[in-house]
CSV table of C-alpha atoms and ligand atoms in Angstrom, one decimal:
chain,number,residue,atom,x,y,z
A,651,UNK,CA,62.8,148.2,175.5
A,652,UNK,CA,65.5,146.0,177.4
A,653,UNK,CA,67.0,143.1,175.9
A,654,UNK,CA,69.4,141.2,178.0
A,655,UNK,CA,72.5,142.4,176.6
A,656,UNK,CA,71.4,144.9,174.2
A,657,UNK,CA,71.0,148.8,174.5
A,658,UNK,CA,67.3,150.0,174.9
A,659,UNK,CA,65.6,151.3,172.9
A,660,UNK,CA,66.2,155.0,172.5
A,661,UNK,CA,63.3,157.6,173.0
A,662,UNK,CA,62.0,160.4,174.3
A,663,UNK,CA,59.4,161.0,177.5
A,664,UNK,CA,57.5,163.8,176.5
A,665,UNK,CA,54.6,163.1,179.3
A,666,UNK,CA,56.1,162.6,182.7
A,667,UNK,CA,54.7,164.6,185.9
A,668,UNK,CA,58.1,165.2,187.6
A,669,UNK,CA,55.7,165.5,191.1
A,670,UNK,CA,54.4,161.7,189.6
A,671,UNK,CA,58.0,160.3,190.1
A,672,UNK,CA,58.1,160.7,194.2
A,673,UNK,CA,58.6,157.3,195.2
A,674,UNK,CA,56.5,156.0,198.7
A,675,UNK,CA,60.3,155.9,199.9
A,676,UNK,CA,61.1,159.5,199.2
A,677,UNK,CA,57.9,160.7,200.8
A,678,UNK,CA,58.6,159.3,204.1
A,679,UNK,CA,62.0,160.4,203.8
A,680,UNK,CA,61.4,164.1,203.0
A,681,UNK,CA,58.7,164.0,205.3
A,682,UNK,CA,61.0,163.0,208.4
A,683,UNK,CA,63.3,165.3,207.5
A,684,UNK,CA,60.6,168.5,207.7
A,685,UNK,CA,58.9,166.8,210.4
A,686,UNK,CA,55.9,166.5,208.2
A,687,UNK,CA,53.3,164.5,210.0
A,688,UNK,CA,51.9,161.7,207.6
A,689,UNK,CA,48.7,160.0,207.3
A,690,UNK,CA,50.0,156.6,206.7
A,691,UNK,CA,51.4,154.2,208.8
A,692,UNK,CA,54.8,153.1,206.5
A,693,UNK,CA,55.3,152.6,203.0
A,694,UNK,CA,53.4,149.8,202.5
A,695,UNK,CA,50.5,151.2,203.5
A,696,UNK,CA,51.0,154.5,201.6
A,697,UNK,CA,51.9,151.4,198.8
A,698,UNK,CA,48.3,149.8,199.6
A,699,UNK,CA,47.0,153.1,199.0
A,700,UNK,CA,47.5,153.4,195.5
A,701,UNK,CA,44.6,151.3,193.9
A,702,UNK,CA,42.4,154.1,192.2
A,703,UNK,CA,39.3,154.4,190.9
A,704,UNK,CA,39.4,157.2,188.4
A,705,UNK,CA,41.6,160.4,187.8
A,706,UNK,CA,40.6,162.2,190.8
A,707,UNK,CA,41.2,159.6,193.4
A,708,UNK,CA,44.8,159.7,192.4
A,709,UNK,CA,44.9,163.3,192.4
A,710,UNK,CA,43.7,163.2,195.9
A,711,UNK,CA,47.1,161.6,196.9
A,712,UNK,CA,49.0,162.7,194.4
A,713,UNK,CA,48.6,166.2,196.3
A,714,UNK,CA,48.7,165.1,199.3
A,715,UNK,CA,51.9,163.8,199.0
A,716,UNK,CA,53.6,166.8,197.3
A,717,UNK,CA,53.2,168.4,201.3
A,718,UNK,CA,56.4,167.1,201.8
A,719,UNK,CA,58.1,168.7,198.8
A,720,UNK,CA,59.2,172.2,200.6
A,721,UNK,CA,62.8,173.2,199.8
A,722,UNK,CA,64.9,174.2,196.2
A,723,UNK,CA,67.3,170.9,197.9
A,724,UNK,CA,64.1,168.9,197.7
A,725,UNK,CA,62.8,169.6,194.3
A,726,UNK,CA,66.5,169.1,193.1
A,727,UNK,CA,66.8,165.3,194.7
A,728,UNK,CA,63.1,164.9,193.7
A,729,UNK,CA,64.5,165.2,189.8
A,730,UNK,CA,68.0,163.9,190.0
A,731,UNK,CA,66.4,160.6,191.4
A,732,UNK,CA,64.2,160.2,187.8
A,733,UNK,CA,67.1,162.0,185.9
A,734,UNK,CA,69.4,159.2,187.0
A,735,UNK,CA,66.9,156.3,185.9
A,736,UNK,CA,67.1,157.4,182.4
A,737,UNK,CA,69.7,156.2,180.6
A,738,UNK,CA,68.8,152.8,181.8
A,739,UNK,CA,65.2,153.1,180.2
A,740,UNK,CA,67.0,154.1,177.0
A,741,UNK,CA,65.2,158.2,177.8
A,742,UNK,CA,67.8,160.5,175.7
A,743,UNK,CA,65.3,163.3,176.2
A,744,UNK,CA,62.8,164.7,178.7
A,745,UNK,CA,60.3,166.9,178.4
A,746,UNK,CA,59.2,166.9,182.0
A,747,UNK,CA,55.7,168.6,183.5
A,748,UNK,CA,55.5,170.5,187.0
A,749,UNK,CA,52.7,171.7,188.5
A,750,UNK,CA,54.1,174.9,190.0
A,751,UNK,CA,50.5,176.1,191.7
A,752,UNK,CA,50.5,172.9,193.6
A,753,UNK,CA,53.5,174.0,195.6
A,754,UNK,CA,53.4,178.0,195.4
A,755,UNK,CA,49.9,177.4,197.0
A,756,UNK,CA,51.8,175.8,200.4
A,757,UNK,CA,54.3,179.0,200.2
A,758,UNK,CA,56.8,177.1,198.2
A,759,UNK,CA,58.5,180.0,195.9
A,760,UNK,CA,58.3,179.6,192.5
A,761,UNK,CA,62.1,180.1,192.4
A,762,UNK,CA,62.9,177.3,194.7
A,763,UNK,CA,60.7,175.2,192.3
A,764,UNK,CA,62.3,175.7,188.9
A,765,UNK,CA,65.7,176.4,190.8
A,766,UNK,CA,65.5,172.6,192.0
A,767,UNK,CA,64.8,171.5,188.7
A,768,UNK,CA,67.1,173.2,186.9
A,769,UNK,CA,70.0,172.5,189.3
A,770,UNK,CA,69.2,168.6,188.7
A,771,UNK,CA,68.5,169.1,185.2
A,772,UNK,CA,72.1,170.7,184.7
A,773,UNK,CA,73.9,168.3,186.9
A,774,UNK,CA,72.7,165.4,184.5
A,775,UNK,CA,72.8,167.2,181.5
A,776,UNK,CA,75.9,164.8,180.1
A,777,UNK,CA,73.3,161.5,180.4
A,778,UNK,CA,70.3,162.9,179.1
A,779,UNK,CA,68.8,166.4,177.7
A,780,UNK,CA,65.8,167.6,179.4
A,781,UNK,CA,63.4,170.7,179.7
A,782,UNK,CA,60.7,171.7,181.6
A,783,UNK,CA,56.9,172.5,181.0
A,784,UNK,CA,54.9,174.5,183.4
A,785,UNK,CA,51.4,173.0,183.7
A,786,UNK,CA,48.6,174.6,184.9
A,787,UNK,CA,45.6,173.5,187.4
A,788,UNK,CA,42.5,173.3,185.1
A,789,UNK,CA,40.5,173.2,188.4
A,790,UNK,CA,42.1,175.9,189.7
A,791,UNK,CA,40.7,179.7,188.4
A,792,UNK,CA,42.4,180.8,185.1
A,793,UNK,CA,43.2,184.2,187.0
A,794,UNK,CA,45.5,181.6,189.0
A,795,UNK,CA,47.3,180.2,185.7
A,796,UNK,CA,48.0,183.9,184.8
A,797,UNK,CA,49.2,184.9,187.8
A,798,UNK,CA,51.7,181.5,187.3
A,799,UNK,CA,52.3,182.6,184.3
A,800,UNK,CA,53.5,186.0,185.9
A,801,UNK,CA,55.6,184.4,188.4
A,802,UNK,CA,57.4,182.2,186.4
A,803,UNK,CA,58.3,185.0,184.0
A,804,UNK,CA,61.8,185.4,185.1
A,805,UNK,CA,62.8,181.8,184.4
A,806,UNK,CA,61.1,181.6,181.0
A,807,UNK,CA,64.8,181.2,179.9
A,808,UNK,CA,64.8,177.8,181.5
A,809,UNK,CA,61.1,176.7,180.4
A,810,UNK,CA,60.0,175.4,177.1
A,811,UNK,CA,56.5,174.9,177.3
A,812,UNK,CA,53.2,175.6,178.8
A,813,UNK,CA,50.8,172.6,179.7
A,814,UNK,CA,47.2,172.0,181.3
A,815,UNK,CA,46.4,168.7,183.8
A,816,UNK,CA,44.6,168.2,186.9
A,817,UNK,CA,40.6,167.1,187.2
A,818,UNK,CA,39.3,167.0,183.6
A,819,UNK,CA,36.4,166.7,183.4
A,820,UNK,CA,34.3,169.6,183.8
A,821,UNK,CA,37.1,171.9,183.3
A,822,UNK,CA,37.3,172.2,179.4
A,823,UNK,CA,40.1,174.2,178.0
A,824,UNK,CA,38.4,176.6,176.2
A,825,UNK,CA,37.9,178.3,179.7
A,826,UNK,CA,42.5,178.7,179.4
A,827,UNK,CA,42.4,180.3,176.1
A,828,UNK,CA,43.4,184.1,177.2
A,829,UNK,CA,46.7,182.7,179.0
A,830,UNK,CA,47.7,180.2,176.4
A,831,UNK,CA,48.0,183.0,174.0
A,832,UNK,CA,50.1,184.9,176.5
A,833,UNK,CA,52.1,181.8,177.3
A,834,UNK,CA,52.5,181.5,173.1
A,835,UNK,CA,53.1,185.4,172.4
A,836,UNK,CA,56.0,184.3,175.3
A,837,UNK,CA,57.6,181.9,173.1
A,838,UNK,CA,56.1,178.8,175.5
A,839,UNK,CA,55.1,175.5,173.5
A,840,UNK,CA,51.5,174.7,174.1
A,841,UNK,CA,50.3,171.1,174.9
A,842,UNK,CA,47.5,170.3,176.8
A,843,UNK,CA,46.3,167.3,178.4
A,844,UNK,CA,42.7,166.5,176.9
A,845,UNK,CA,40.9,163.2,176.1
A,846,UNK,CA,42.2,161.2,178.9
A,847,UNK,CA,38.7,161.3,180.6
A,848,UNK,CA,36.8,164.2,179.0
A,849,UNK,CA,35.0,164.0,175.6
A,850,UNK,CA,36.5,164.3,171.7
A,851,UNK,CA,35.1,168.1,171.9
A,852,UNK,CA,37.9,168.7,174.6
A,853,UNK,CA,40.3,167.9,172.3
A,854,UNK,CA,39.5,169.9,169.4
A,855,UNK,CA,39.2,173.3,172.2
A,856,UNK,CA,42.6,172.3,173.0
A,857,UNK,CA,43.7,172.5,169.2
A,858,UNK,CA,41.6,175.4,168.1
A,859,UNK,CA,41.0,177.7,171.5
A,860,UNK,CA,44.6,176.4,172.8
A,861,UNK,CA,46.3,176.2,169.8
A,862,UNK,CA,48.2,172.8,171.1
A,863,UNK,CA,51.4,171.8,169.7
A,864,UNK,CA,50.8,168.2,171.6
A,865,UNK,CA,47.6,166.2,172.8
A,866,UNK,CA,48.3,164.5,176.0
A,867,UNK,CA,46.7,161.4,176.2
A,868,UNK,CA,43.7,162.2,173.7
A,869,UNK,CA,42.6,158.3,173.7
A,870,UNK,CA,38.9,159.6,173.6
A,871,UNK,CA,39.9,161.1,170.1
A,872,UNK,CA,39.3,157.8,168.8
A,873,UNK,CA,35.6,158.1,169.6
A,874,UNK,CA,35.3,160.8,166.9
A,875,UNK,CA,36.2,159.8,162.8
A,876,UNK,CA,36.1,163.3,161.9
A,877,UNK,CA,38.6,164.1,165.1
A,878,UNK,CA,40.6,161.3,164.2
A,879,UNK,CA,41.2,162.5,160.2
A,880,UNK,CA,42.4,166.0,161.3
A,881,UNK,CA,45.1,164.5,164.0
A,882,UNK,CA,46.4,161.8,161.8
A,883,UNK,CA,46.6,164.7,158.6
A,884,UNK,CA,48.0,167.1,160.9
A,885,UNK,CA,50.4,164.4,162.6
A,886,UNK,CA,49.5,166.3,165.5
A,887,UNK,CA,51.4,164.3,168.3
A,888,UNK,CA,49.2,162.2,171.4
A,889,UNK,CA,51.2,161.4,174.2
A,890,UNK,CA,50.1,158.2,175.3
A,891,UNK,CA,50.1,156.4,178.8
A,892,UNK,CA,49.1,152.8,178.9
A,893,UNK,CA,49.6,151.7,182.4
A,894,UNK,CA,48.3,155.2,184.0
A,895,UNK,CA,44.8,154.8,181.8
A,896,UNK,CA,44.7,151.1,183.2
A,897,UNK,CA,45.7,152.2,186.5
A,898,UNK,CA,42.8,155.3,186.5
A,899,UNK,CA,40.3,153.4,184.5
A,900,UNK,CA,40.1,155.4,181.4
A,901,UNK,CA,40.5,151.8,180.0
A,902,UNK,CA,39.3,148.5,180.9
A,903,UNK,CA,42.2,146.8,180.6
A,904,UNK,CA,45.6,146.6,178.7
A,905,UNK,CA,44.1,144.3,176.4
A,906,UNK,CA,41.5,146.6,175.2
A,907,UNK,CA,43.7,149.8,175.3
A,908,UNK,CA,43.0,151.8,171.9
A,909,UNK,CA,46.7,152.1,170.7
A,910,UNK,CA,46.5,149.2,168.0
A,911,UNK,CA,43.5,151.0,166.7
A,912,UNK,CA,45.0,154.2,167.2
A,913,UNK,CA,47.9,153.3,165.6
A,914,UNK,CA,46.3,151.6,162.6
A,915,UNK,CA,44.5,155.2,161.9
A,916,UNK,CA,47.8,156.7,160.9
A,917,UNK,CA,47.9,158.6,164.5
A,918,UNK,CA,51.1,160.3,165.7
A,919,UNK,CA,51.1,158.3,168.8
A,920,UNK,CA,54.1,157.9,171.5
A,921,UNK,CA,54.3,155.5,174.6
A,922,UNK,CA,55.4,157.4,177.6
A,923,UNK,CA,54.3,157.2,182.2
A,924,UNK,CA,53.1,160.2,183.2
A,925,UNK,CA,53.3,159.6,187.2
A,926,UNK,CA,55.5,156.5,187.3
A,927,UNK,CA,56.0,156.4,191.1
A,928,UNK,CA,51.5,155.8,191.4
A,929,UNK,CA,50.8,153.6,188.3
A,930,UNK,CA,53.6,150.6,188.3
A,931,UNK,CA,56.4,151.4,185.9
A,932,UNK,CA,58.4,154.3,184.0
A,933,UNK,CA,58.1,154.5,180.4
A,934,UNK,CA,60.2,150.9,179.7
A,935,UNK,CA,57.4,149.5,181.6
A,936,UNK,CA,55.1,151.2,179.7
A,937,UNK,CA,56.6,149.7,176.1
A,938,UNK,CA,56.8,146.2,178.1
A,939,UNK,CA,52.9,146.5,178.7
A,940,UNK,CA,52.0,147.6,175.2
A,941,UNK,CA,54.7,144.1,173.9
A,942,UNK,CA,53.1,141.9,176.3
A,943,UNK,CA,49.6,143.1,176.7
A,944,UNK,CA,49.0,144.4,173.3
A,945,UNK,CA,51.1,142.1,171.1
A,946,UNK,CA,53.0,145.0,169.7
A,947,UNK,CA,57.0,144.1,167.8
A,948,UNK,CA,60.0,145.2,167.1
A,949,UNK,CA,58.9,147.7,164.2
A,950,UNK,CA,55.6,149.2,166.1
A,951,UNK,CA,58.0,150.0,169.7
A,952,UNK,CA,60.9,151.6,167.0
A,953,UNK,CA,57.5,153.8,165.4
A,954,UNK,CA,56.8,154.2,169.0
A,955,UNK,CA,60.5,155.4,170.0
A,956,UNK,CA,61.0,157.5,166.3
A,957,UNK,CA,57.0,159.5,167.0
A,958,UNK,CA,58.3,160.5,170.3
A,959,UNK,CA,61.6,161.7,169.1
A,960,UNK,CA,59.7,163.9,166.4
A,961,UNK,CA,56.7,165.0,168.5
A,962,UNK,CA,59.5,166.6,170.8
A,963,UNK,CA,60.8,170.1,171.2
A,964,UNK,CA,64.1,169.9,170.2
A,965,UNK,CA,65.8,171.6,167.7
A,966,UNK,CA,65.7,169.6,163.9
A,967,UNK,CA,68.8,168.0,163.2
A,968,UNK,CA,69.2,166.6,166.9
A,969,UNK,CA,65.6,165.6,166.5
A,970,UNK,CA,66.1,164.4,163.3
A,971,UNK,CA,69.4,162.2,164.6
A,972,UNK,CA,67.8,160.7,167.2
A,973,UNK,CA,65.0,159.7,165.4
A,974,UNK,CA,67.4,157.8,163.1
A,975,UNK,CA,68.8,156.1,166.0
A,976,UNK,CA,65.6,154.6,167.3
A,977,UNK,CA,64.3,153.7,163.7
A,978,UNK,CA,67.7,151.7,163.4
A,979,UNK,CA,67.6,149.6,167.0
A,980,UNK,CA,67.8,146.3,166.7
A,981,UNK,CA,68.1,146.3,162.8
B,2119,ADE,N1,48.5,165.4,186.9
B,2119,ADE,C1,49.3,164.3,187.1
B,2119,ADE,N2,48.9,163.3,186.4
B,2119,ADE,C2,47.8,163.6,185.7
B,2119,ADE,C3,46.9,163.0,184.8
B,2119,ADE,N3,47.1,161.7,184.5
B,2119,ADE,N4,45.9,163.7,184.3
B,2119,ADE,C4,45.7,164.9,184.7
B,2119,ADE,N5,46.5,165.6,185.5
B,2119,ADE,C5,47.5,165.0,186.0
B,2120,ZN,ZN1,49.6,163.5,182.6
């Protein structure tokens, strides 16, 4: 969190779609410069576009738009444009999703992809630490995830984890098993997103036929007591996005977002935006929304900024230090 005059809070965004931070501006931009024809009239329309109804009608767009993403130059400004936001939301470390299928399907190469990323990562590696996980499309075949998997074994060097996203619902992860355990034998992290619109039992296939390291969302967990025991004795991490499961519907409102209650079951929750640039704020925004529209303080954002810190990938003591650091702002 900002405070006029004070540092932000420190943390950590472990759940951010790098794809989810292409602004209406950047689109139009990128798509000029390809000569990409667009759909939209202008901005604001493309803006005007963005009121959703559930998961799937933002993944409509959310695709859509990534046409314009075509060259390593492109995927490099893509991420240097959210790299250089960081510091001023107080993010010391990223843990950033692509969706690598979504552009090697239009004939992008999977090296231009991660060679983007990494170029940006590298260039702002002084302001802020950051790796990358590949995710792959749950409504795509699983024959497609381990062919991904293939191609993005020369840069394993520069990836630290392996995720799941796309359409939910219908697509449990139990049907990913065979190339999660690849991905693990690799050395990849597992996380999987699960419990943002499908049922508890989605959750526990990502923990036992996944063998998840991280929940992504996994509000729906809260539906389930038994569910909830094992997460809160495993402090198994859930990476949480409050304005994204207003913004899709998963929730009825901020006021009625399960955090609190989540919270208050000993869960190892962690605020973060997932696709910033569709669903009205990076992850400040996101701690704003949970102090304003869920009444949370000083001492539930630093638990907030300290779960993030220690649900992430990096290495103990700098995990451990930064940690410190959040659980000491504003005291
Ligand atoms: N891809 C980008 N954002 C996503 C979300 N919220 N859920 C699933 N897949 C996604
Ligand atoms: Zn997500």
């Amino acid at each position: 969190m900002t405070t006029t005059g004070t540092p932000p809070l420190p943390k950590a965004e472990l759940h951010l779609h790098i794809e989810g931070t292409l602004e209406p501006e950047t689109v139009f931009e990128l798509a000029r410069r390809h000569d990409v024809e667009l759909p939209y009239a202008d901005v604001d329309d493309l803006r005007a576009r963005y009121s959703f109804t559930d998961l799937q009608s933002f993944l409509d767009i959310y695709y859509a738009n990534m046409a314009v993403l075509r060259t390593r130059e492109d995927f490099a400004e893509l991420a240097s444009a959210y790299l250089r936001r960081c510091p001023d939301q107080g993010v010391r470390h990223v843990e950033m999703f692509f969706d690598p299928q979504a552009h090697t399907a239009r004939g992008v190469p999977m090296s231009d992809v991660v060679g983007g990323l990494t170029d940006a990562i590298d260039a702002h590696a002084g302001d802020v630490s950051a790796g990358l996980i590949l995710c792959f499309l749950r409504d795509q075949p699983a024959a497609d995830a381990e062919a991904t998997l293939r191609a993005a074994e020369p840069f394993l060097d520069r990836i630290v984890g392996v995720g799941l996203d796309s359409a939910e619902v219908g697509h449990p992860p139990s049907g990913f098993a065979a190339v999660f355990g690849k991905a693990r034998a690799l050395g990849l992290e597992p996380v999987a997103h699960a419990g943002e619109e499908g049922p508890p039992s989605y959750v526990r296939e990502a923990l036992d036929d996944l063998g998840v390291r991280r929940v992504d969302h996994g509000i729906r967990a809260i539906e389930d007591d038994e569910l909830v025991a094992r997460l809160a004795r495993d402090r198994t991490p859930l990476t949480v996005c409050p304005l994204s499961n207003v913004r899709l519907g998963a929730v009825p409102g901020i006021g009625l977002h399960p955090l609190p209650e989540m919270l208050a079951a000993g869960l190892n929750v962690s605020v973060h935006s997932d696709d910033p640039a569709y669903f009205g704020g990076y992850v400040d925004e996101n701690y704003a929304a949970v102090r304003d529209g869920l009444g949370f303080g000083d001492d539930e954002l630093r638990t907030l900024a300290v779960n993030s810190f220690e649900s992430s990938f990096l290495d103990e003591p700098t995990r451990t230090a930064l940690a410190d650091q959040a659980r000491r702002w504003h005291l």
